[in-house]
Amino acid sequence: MCRSIKTLRPPVLPEEATEEDIRAAALQYVRKVSGFRAPAAHNREVFDRAVEAIAEATAELLDGLEVRGAPATARGAAAG
């Protein structure tokens, strides 16, 4: 796994993950999987779509996780 992707759920991350945190993790994932730090112009659209899709999936995952003993967050409470 890419070492620069950090855990985004409590209690590892004391506050709720921001959209910026989620997008940064998605970008790191796409960079790792694709092998490109930045895509060539002809790959930019598919690269950016992948980052957005992974960011959305990550937000959905974090919204749905139940962490025992952790207080409900605004993000998790809104989803439930």
mmCIF file of C-alpha atoms in Angstrom:
data_model
loop_
_atom_site.group_PDB
_atom_site.id
_atom_site.type_symbol
_atom_site.label_atom_id
_atom_site.label_comp_id
_atom_site.label_asym_id
_atom_site.label_seq_id
_atom_site.Cartn_x
_atom_site.Cartn_y
_atom_site.Cartn_z
ATOM 1 C CA MET A 1 0.000 0.000 0.000
ATOM 2 C CA CYS A 2 1.100 3.535 -0.657
ATOM 3 C CA ARG A 3 2.746 4.763 2.535
ATOM 4 C CA SER A 4 1.588 8.345 2.007
ATOM 5 C CA ILE A 5 -2.094 7.409 2.250
ATOM 6 C CA LYS A 6 -3.128 7.888 5.869
ATOM 7 C CA THR A 7 -6.023 6.369 7.761
ATOM 8 C CA LEU A 8 -8.945 8.794 7.607
ATOM 9 C CA ARG A 9 -11.318 7.380 10.227
ATOM 10 C CA PRO A 10 -11.533 8.089 13.930
ATOM 11 C CA PRO A 11 -9.913 7.456 16.295
ATOM 12 C CA VAL A 12 -6.772 7.443 14.106
ATOM 13 C CA LEU A 13 -7.752 10.831 12.693
ATOM 14 C CA PRO A 14 -9.134 12.731 15.691
ATOM 15 C CA GLU A 15 -11.396 15.008 13.645
ATOM 16 C CA GLU A 16 -13.588 14.177 10.664
ATOM 17 C CA ALA A 17 -11.730 13.752 7.373
ATOM 18 C CA THR A 18 -12.139 16.759 5.116
ATOM 19 C CA GLU A 19 -12.909 16.638 1.402
ATOM 20 C CA GLU A 20 -9.295 17.725 0.893
ATOM 21 C CA ASP A 21 -8.021 14.760 2.964
ATOM 22 C CA ILE A 22 -10.198 12.362 0.980
ATOM 23 C CA ARG A 23 -9.161 13.769 -2.396
ATOM 24 C CA ALA A 24 -5.455 13.698 -1.443
ATOM 25 C CA ALA A 25 -5.741 10.012 -0.517
ATOM 26 C CA ALA A 26 -7.571 9.274 -3.785
ATOM 27 C CA LEU A 27 -4.892 11.087 -5.768
ATOM 28 C CA GLN A 28 -2.122 9.125 -4.049
ATOM 29 C CA TYR A 29 -3.937 5.875 -4.782
ATOM 30 C CA VAL A 30 -4.369 6.697 -8.490
ATOM 31 C CA ARG A 31 -0.720 7.767 -8.727
ATOM 32 C CA LYS A 32 0.414 4.508 -7.163
ATOM 33 C CA VAL A 33 -1.821 2.270 -9.268
ATOM 34 C CA SER A 34 -1.141 4.079 -12.554
ATOM 35 C CA GLY A 35 2.577 4.520 -11.962
ATOM 36 C CA PHE A 36 2.337 8.197 -12.954
ATOM 37 C CA ARG A 37 2.872 11.145 -10.647
ATOM 38 C CA ALA A 38 1.128 13.327 -13.223
ATOM 39 C CA PRO A 39 -0.560 11.990 -16.339
ATOM 40 C CA ALA A 40 0.282 12.992 -19.880
ATOM 41 C CA ALA A 41 -2.252 15.285 -21.542
ATOM 42 C CA HIS A 42 -3.890 12.375 -23.363
ATOM 43 C CA ASN A 43 -4.453 10.553 -20.030
ATOM 44 C CA ARG A 44 -5.533 13.564 -17.938
ATOM 45 C CA GLU A 45 -9.296 13.014 -18.291
ATOM 46 C CA VAL A 46 -9.262 9.338 -17.284
ATOM 47 C CA PHE A 47 -6.793 10.075 -14.464
ATOM 48 C CA ASP A 48 -9.007 12.861 -13.080
ATOM 49 C CA ARG A 49 -12.165 10.727 -13.391
ATOM 50 C CA ALA A 50 -10.467 7.956 -11.431
ATOM 51 C CA VAL A 51 -9.457 10.361 -8.655
ATOM 52 C CA GLU A 52 -13.031 11.670 -8.414
ATOM 53 C CA ALA A 53 -14.569 8.167 -8.405
ATOM 54 C CA ILE A 54 -12.196 6.977 -5.691
ATOM 55 C CA ALA A 55 -12.777 10.114 -3.617
ATOM 56 C CA GLU A 56 -16.551 9.526 -3.828
ATOM 57 C CA ALA A 57 -16.158 5.852 -2.874
ATOM 58 C CA THR A 58 -13.895 6.833 0.026
ATOM 59 C CA ALA A 59 -16.395 9.390 1.348
ATOM 60 C CA GLU A 60 -19.167 6.782 1.080
ATOM 61 C CA LEU A 61 -17.023 4.248 2.950
ATOM 62 C CA LEU A 62 -16.200 6.695 5.732
ATOM 63 C CA ASP A 63 -19.863 7.724 5.984
ATOM 64 C CA GLY A 64 -20.928 4.112 6.424
ATOM 65 C CA LEU A 65 -18.287 2.876 8.845
ATOM 66 C CA GLU A 66 -19.279 2.251 12.427
ATOM 67 C CA VAL A 67 -16.390 2.509 14.839
ATOM 68 C CA ARG A 68 -17.234 1.023 18.217
ATOM 69 C CA GLY A 69 -16.703 3.412 21.085
ATOM 70 C CA ALA A 70 -16.323 6.439 18.812
ATOM 71 C CA PRO A 71 -18.850 9.269 19.012
ATOM 72 C CA ALA A 72 -21.079 9.765 15.954
ATOM 73 C CA THR A 73 -19.739 12.408 13.574
ATOM 74 C CA ALA A 74 -21.734 14.934 11.607
ATOM 75 C CA ARG A 75 -20.775 13.115 8.395
ATOM 76 C CA GLY A 76 -21.810 9.699 9.740
ATOM 77 C CA ALA A 77 -24.938 11.016 11.429
ATOM 78 C CA ALA A 78 -26.119 12.707 8.218
ATOM 79 C CA ALA A 79 -25.720 9.484 6.254
ATOM 80 C CA GLY A 80 -27.664 7.387 8.738
#
